[in-house]
Coordinates of C-alpha atoms (C1' of nucleotides) in Angstrom, one line a residue:
Chain N
X1 CA 52.2 110.9 138.5
X2 CA 50.1 109.3 135.4
X3 CA 47.6 107.0 134.5
X4 CA 48.6 103.2 133.7
X5 CA 48.0 104.5 130.2
X6 CA 50.0 107.6 130.9
X7 CA 52.9 105.4 132.4
X8 CA 52.4 103.1 129.7
X9 CA 52.8 105.0 126.3
X10 CA 55.6 106.6 128.5
X11 CA 57.8 103.8 129.2
X12 CA 57.5 103.0 125.2
X13 CA 58.9 106.4 124.6
X14 CA 61.4 105.7 126.8
X15 CA 62.9 101.9 125.3
X16 CA 62.0 103.5 121.2
X17 CA 64.7 106.5 122.0
X18 CA 66.9 103.8 123.4
X19 CA 66.6 101.5 120.0
X20 CA 64.9 98.6 122.6
X21 CA 62.6 96.3 120.3
X22 CA 58.9 96.0 121.0
X23 CA 58.3 92.6 121.6
X24 CA 55.2 91.7 122.4
X25 CA 56.6 89.4 125.3
X26 CA 58.4 93.3 126.4
X27 CA 54.9 94.5 126.2
X28 CA 53.1 92.8 128.5
X29 CA 55.1 93.1 130.8
X30 CA 54.8 96.1 130.7
X31 CA 51.0 96.2 130.8
X32 CA 51.9 94.2 133.7
X33 CA 53.9 96.7 135.5
X34 CA 52.0 99.6 135.4
X35 CA 48.2 98.3 136.2
X36 CA 49.4 96.2 138.8
X37 CA 48.8 97.9 142.5
X38 CA 50.2 94.6 143.2
X39 CA 54.4 95.2 143.4
X40 CA 54.3 92.1 142.0
X41 CA 58.1 89.6 142.3
X42 CA 59.0 88.1 138.7
X43 CA 57.6 84.9 139.8
X44 CA 54.2 86.4 139.8
X45 CA 54.6 88.5 136.7
X46 CA 55.2 84.9 135.1
X47 CA 52.4 83.7 136.2
X48 CA 50.1 85.6 134.6
X49 CA 51.5 85.4 131.9
X50 CA 51.9 82.2 131.7
X51 CA 47.9 81.8 130.3
X52 CA 48.8 84.8 126.7
X53 CA 51.9 83.6 126.3
X54 CA 52.2 80.3 127.5
X55 CA 55.5 79.2 126.0
X56 CA 56.8 83.1 128.0
X57 CA 60.7 81.7 129.8
X58 CA 61.3 82.8 133.0
X59 CA 64.3 84.9 131.8
X60 CA 62.4 86.9 130.0
X61 CA 60.7 88.8 132.8
X62 CA 64.3 88.4 134.6
X63 CA 65.3 90.4 131.4
X64 CA 62.6 93.2 131.3
X65 CA 62.8 93.8 134.6
X66 CA 66.3 94.0 134.6
X67 CA 66.6 96.6 131.3
X68 CA 63.4 98.6 132.5
X69 CA 65.1 99.0 135.8
X70 CA 68.1 100.3 134.2
X71 CA 65.8 102.9 132.3
X72 CA 64.7 104.5 135.6
X73 CA 60.7 103.3 134.6
X74 CA 60.1 100.1 137.6
X75 CA 61.4 100.8 140.9
X76 CA 63.0 97.4 143.0
X77 CA 62.0 96.5 146.8
X78 CA 64.4 94.1 147.4
X79 CA 63.7 92.8 151.0
X80 CA 66.1 91.3 153.5
X81 CA 64.6 87.8 153.2
X82 CA 65.8 88.2 149.4
X83 CA 62.6 89.0 147.4
X84 CA 62.0 91.2 145.1
X85 CA 59.1 93.2 144.4
X86 CA 58.0 95.9 141.2
X87 CA 57.1 99.0 141.2
X88 CA 55.8 100.2 137.5
X89 CA 53.7 103.2 138.2
X90 CA 56.0 105.0 140.5
X91 CA 59.6 104.7 139.4
X92 CA 60.8 107.0 142.4
X93 CA 61.9 106.6 145.9
X94 CA 58.5 106.1 148.0
X95 CA 57.6 104.9 151.2
X96 CA 55.4 101.8 151.8
X97 CA 54.1 99.5 154.4
X98 CA 54.5 96.3 154.3
X99 CA 51.6 93.8 156.1
X100 CA 54.5 90.8 157.3
X101 CA 51.3 88.5 157.3
X102 CA 49.5 88.3 153.9
X103 CA 53.0 89.9 152.2
X104 CA 50.9 93.2 150.9
X105 CA 52.6 96.7 150.3
X106 CA 50.3 100.3 150.1
X107 CA 51.9 103.6 149.9
X108 CA 50.9 106.2 152.3
X109 CA 51.3 109.5 151.4
X110 CA 53.8 111.6 153.3
X111 CA 55.3 114.9 152.9
X112 CA 58.5 116.1 155.6
X113 CA 60.8 113.7 153.7
X114 CA 62.8 116.4 152.2
X115 CA 63.6 117.3 154.8
X116 CA 65.6 114.3 156.3
X117 CA 66.9 113.7 153.2
X118 CA 68.7 117.6 153.2
X119 CA 68.9 116.8 157.7
X120 CA 71.2 113.7 156.0
X121 CA 73.6 115.8 153.9
X122 CA 74.3 118.5 156.8
X123 CA 75.0 115.8 159.0
X124 CA 76.5 112.9 156.6
X125 CA 78.2 115.5 153.8
X126 CA 77.1 112.7 151.5
X127 CA 75.7 114.0 148.3
X128 CA 72.2 112.0 148.3
X129 CA 71.2 110.1 145.9
X130 CA 67.9 108.1 146.0
X131 CA 66.1 106.7 150.0
X132 CA 64.5 103.8 150.9
X133 CA 62.1 103.9 153.4
X134 CA 59.8 100.4 154.5
X135 CA 57.7 100.4 157.1
X136 CA 56.6 97.1 158.3
X137 CA 53.0 96.0 160.3
X138 CA 50.1 94.0 160.6
X139 CA 47.6 95.2 157.8
X140 CA 43.9 95.9 159.2
X141 CA 42.4 93.5 156.9
X142 CA 44.7 90.4 159.3
X143 CA 44.8 92.5 162.0
X144 CA 40.4 91.6 161.8
X145 CA 41.2 87.7 160.9
X146 CA 43.3 88.0 164.1
X147 CA 41.2 89.1 166.6
X148 CA 38.4 86.7 165.1
X149 CA 40.4 83.4 165.5
X150 CA 41.5 84.7 168.7
X151 CA 38.0 85.3 170.2
X152 CA 37.6 88.7 171.7
X153 CA 34.5 88.8 174.1
X154 CA 33.7 85.1 174.5
Chain W
X1 CA 73.0 102.8 173.9
X2 CA 76.2 100.9 175.3
X3 CA 79.4 100.3 174.7
X4 CA 80.7 97.2 172.8
X5 CA 82.0 95.6 175.8
X6 CA 78.1 96.1 177.3
X7 CA 76.8 95.0 173.7
X8 CA 78.8 91.5 174.3
X9 CA 77.5 91.0 178.0
X10 CA 74.0 91.6 176.9
X11 CA 74.1 89.2 174.1
X12 CA 75.9 86.3 176.4
X13 CA 72.6 86.8 179.0
X14 CA 70.5 86.7 176.0
X15 CA 72.6 83.5 175.0
X16 CA 72.4 82.3 178.8
X17 CA 69.0 82.8 178.8
X18 CA 67.6 81.4 176.3
X19 CA 69.7 78.1 176.9
X20 CA 72.4 78.9 174.4
X21 CA 76.3 77.2 174.4
X22 CA 79.2 79.5 174.3
X23 CA 81.7 78.4 172.3
X24 CA 84.6 80.3 171.3
X25 CA 83.3 80.3 167.7
X26 CA 80.1 82.3 168.9
X27 CA 82.0 84.8 171.0
X28 CA 84.3 85.3 168.4
X29 CA 81.5 86.7 166.2
X30 CA 79.4 88.2 168.6
X31 CA 83.0 89.8 169.6
X32 CA 82.9 90.9 166.0
X33 CA 79.3 91.9 165.6
X34 CA 79.9 94.7 168.7
X35 CA 82.9 95.9 167.8
X36 CA 82.9 96.7 163.5
X37 CA 81.2 100.1 162.3
X38 CA 81.7 98.8 159.3
X39 CA 77.6 96.8 159.1
X40 CA 80.0 93.8 158.0
X41 CA 79.0 90.9 155.8
X42 CA 79.3 87.1 156.9
X43 CA 82.3 87.0 154.2
X44 CA 83.5 89.8 156.1
X45 CA 83.0 88.1 159.2
X46 CA 84.6 84.8 158.1
X47 CA 87.9 86.1 156.3
X48 CA 88.6 88.3 159.8
X49 CA 88.0 84.8 161.6
X50 CA 90.3 83.1 159.8
X51 CA 93.4 83.9 161.0
X52 CA 92.2 82.7 165.2
X53 CA 89.8 79.7 163.4
X54 CA 91.4 78.5 160.4
X55 CA 89.0 75.9 160.4
X56 CA 86.0 78.1 160.7
X57 CA 82.9 76.6 158.1
X58 CA 81.2 79.5 156.5
X59 CA 77.4 77.8 157.5
X60 CA 78.9 78.5 161.3
X61 CA 78.8 82.2 160.4
X62 CA 75.7 81.8 158.4
X63 CA 73.5 80.3 161.8
X64 CA 75.6 82.0 164.6
X65 CA 74.1 85.4 163.0
X66 CA 70.5 83.8 162.5
X67 CA 70.6 82.9 165.9
X68 CA 71.7 86.5 167.1
X69 CA 68.9 88.0 164.7
X70 CA 66.4 85.6 166.1
X71 CA 67.2 87.4 169.5
X72 CA 66.7 90.4 167.8
X73 CA 70.9 91.1 169.2
X74 CA 71.0 91.9 165.7
X75 CA 70.0 94.1 163.1
X76 CA 69.9 93.0 158.9
X77 CA 70.5 94.9 156.4
X78 CA 69.4 93.5 153.3
X79 CA 70.2 94.8 150.1
X80 CA 68.4 94.6 146.7
X81 CA 71.2 93.4 144.9
X82 CA 70.5 90.1 148.1
X83 CA 74.6 91.7 150.0
X84 CA 73.2 91.5 153.4
X85 CA 75.4 93.3 156.6
X86 CA 74.7 92.9 160.3
X87 CA 74.7 95.7 162.7
X88 CA 75.4 94.5 165.8
X89 CA 75.7 97.6 168.3
X90 CA 72.2 99.1 168.2
X91 CA 69.8 96.7 166.8
X92 CA 67.4 98.5 166.2
X93 CA 66.5 100.1 163.6
X94 CA 68.0 103.5 162.8
X95 CA 68.9 105.0 159.7
X96 CA 71.5 104.6 157.4
X97 CA 73.1 106.5 155.1
X98 CA 75.3 104.2 152.9
X99 CA 77.7 105.1 150.0
X100 CA 77.2 103.3 146.3
X101 CA 80.7 104.3 145.6
X102 CA 82.9 102.5 149.1
X103 CA 79.6 100.3 149.8
X104 CA 80.3 102.9 153.3
X105 CA 77.5 102.8 155.7
X106 CA 77.2 104.9 158.5
X107 CA 74.3 105.9 160.9
X108 CA 73.4 109.4 160.7
X109 CA 71.4 110.5 163.8
X110 CA 68.2 111.6 162.6
X111 CA 65.0 113.5 165.0
X112 CA 61.3 113.1 164.0
X113 CA 60.3 109.2 162.9
X114 CA 58.3 108.5 165.8
X115 CA 56.2 111.3 163.9
X116 CA 56.2 109.8 160.6
X117 CA 55.6 105.9 162.2
X118 CA 51.7 107.7 163.4
X119 CA 51.4 109.4 160.7
X120 CA 51.6 105.5 158.9
X121 CA 49.5 104.6 161.5
X122 CA 47.3 106.8 160.7
X123 CA 47.0 107.1 157.3
X124 CA 47.4 102.9 156.7
X125 CA 45.8 101.6 159.5
X126 CA 49.0 99.7 159.8
X127 CA 50.2 98.1 162.7
X128 CA 53.6 99.7 162.4
X129 CA 56.1 97.1 164.5
X130 CA 59.4 98.3 162.4
X131 CA 60.5 99.9 159.4
X132 CA 63.8 100.6 157.7
X133 CA 65.0 103.9 156.9
X134 CA 67.9 103.6 153.7
X135 CA 70.2 107.2 151.8
X136 CA 71.9 106.3 149.3
X137 CA 74.6 108.6 148.2
X138 CA 78.0 109.1 147.8
X139 CA 80.7 109.6 150.7
X140 CA 82.5 113.1 152.0
X141 CA 86.0 111.0 150.5
X142 CA 84.6 109.0 147.7
X143 CA 83.6 112.9 146.4
X144 CA 86.8 114.0 146.7
X145 CA 89.1 111.4 145.4
X146 CA 86.2 111.7 142.0
X147 CA 87.1 115.4 142.1
X148 CA 91.0 115.1 141.1
X149 CA 90.1 112.4 138.8
X150 CA 88.1 114.4 137.2
X151 CA 90.7 117.3 137.3
X152 CA 89.9 120.1 138.7
X153 CA 90.8 123.5 137.6
X154 CA 92.9 122.1 134.2
Chain D
dC1 C1' 60.7 92.0 101.4
dA2 C1' 65.8 91.9 103.2
dG3 C1' 69.1 92.4 105.7
dA4 C1' 70.7 93.9 110.2
dT5 C1' 69.8 93.5 114.9
dA6 C1' 68.1 92.1 119.4
dT7 C1' 65.4 89.7 121.6
dT8 C1' 64.2 84.7 123.5
dG9 C1' 63.5 80.4 125.1
dA10 C1' 65.8 76.5 127.2
dT11 C1' 69.2 75.9 130.5
dA12 C1' 73.9 76.1 132.1
dA13 C1' 76.1 78.3 135.5
dT14 C1' 76.5 81.3 139.6
dC15 C1' 76.4 82.5 143.8
dT16 C1' 74.1 83.0 148.8
dT17 C1' 72.1 80.7 152.1
dT18 C1' 70.0 76.7 153.7
dA19 C1' 69.8 71.6 155.4
dT20 C1' 72.3 67.4 156.3
dC21 C1' 74.5 64.7 159.4
dA22 C1' 78.7 62.4 161.6
dA23 C1' 82.2 64.1 164.5
dA24 C1' 83.1 67.1 168.9
dT25 C1' 82.4 69.7 172.1
dA26 C1' 80.0 72.6 176.2
dA27 C1' 77.3 72.3 180.6
dT28 C1' 75.0 69.8 183.7
dA29 C1' 75.1 66.7 187.7
dA30 C1' 77.8 63.1 189.6
Chain S
dT1 C1' 87.1 65.2 187.5
dT2 C1' 84.1 63.4 184.5
dA3 C1' 80.0 60.9 182.4
dT4 C1' 76.2 62.1 180.5
dT5 C1' 73.2 64.3 177.6
dA6 C1' 71.7 67.6 173.9
dT7 C1' 73.5 71.9 170.9
dT8 C1' 77.0 72.6 167.5
dT9 C1' 80.4 73.2 164.3
dG10 C1' 82.4 71.3 160.3
dA11 C1' 82.5 69.8 155.9
dT12 C1' 79.2 69.3 152.3
dA13 C1' 75.2 68.0 149.6
dA14 C1' 70.8 70.9 148.7
dA15 C1' 68.0 74.8 147.7
dG16 C1' 66.5 78.7 145.9
dA17 C1' 67.1 82.7 142.8
dT18 C1' 68.7 85.4 139.4
dT19 C1' 72.6 85.5 135.6
dA20 C1' 75.0 83.7 131.2
dT21 C1' 75.4 81.2 127.3
dC22 C1' 74.0 80.2 122.2
dA23 C1' 70.9 79.2 119.0
dA24 C1' 66.6 80.2 116.7
dT25 C1' 63.5 84.0 116.0
dA26 C1' 60.8 88.1 115.7
dT27 C1' 61.6 93.5 115.2
dC28 C1' 63.0 97.0 112.9
dT29 C1' 65.0 99.9 109.0
dG30 C1' 65.2 101.1 104.7

DNA sequence: CAGATATTGATAATCTTTATCAAATAATAA
DNA sequence: TTATTATTTGATAAAGATTATCAATATCTG
């Protein structure tokens, strides 16, 4: 749903609509969020900005992520260990496959999710607003390096 | 998969197998976990124990929850806002329906999840170990009280 | 360009969870 | 039953992540 450039413009629209100012720091954070495929952490975003904005405060990154979240333009993915990661490309709920080794996150496209939502509504009586679906496992790369160290063959 | 009593005994087995001691505090925490249907927080467990164990330390609850988690006998359900809740009845992954108003959590039984896992394996190359599926919405009770305050009718 | 307001940076405060360590306790064997 | 040993507990400090505070700065509107 939209190239990084389109996402960037869409977010700028939302900000203008809601009377928020377009500061260089804010724009840089958005730029990273819409271009990144890695679902970065706040810390990672902060580090990526160090070069261009040496005086950037960590609080600024937190504030802007919270703002974009409240505007529905960023998806927060929080984990039991307390870490949070952010997706500015697809701010709507979608499944994730997360590597427990290297922490890589990829987005598999699955059908049949609307189906599940309807089932839950029926069985629980809940009005469903959103959902969260994560698969945890080991990615192909980590499986390979695992096999190498195990010494398959001889 | 097992009544609270059965779960209780099963957890005791696991503890003995792994050479852990059966302290009154530990047993009380397990008792709450296997009998509770509310997916309690650590804080909630701590408060429930105040009556019987006035000197109970919060750290003890944390320690035992971590232990039971590591033994695979408790499922941790962490949320983006940082809160964690625990399920000692069904320590294996299963879907949840969570009320965003009253924070109630219920377990709808859904089929077709093994299906999804296979799909993810195919499309990502991941070896899937576990998953997490949560639906967020408003439960029947909260929907009703919402309608009342809205003054349906006149 | 000037004025009003939002945002930033620096840092303190908060909140949750983990680590530390002496004292208490459970399991084991004599 | 008692002594021994290792684990666990309670109290508290420490750590880590996020939020709040507030003066200084920068943006937007006209």
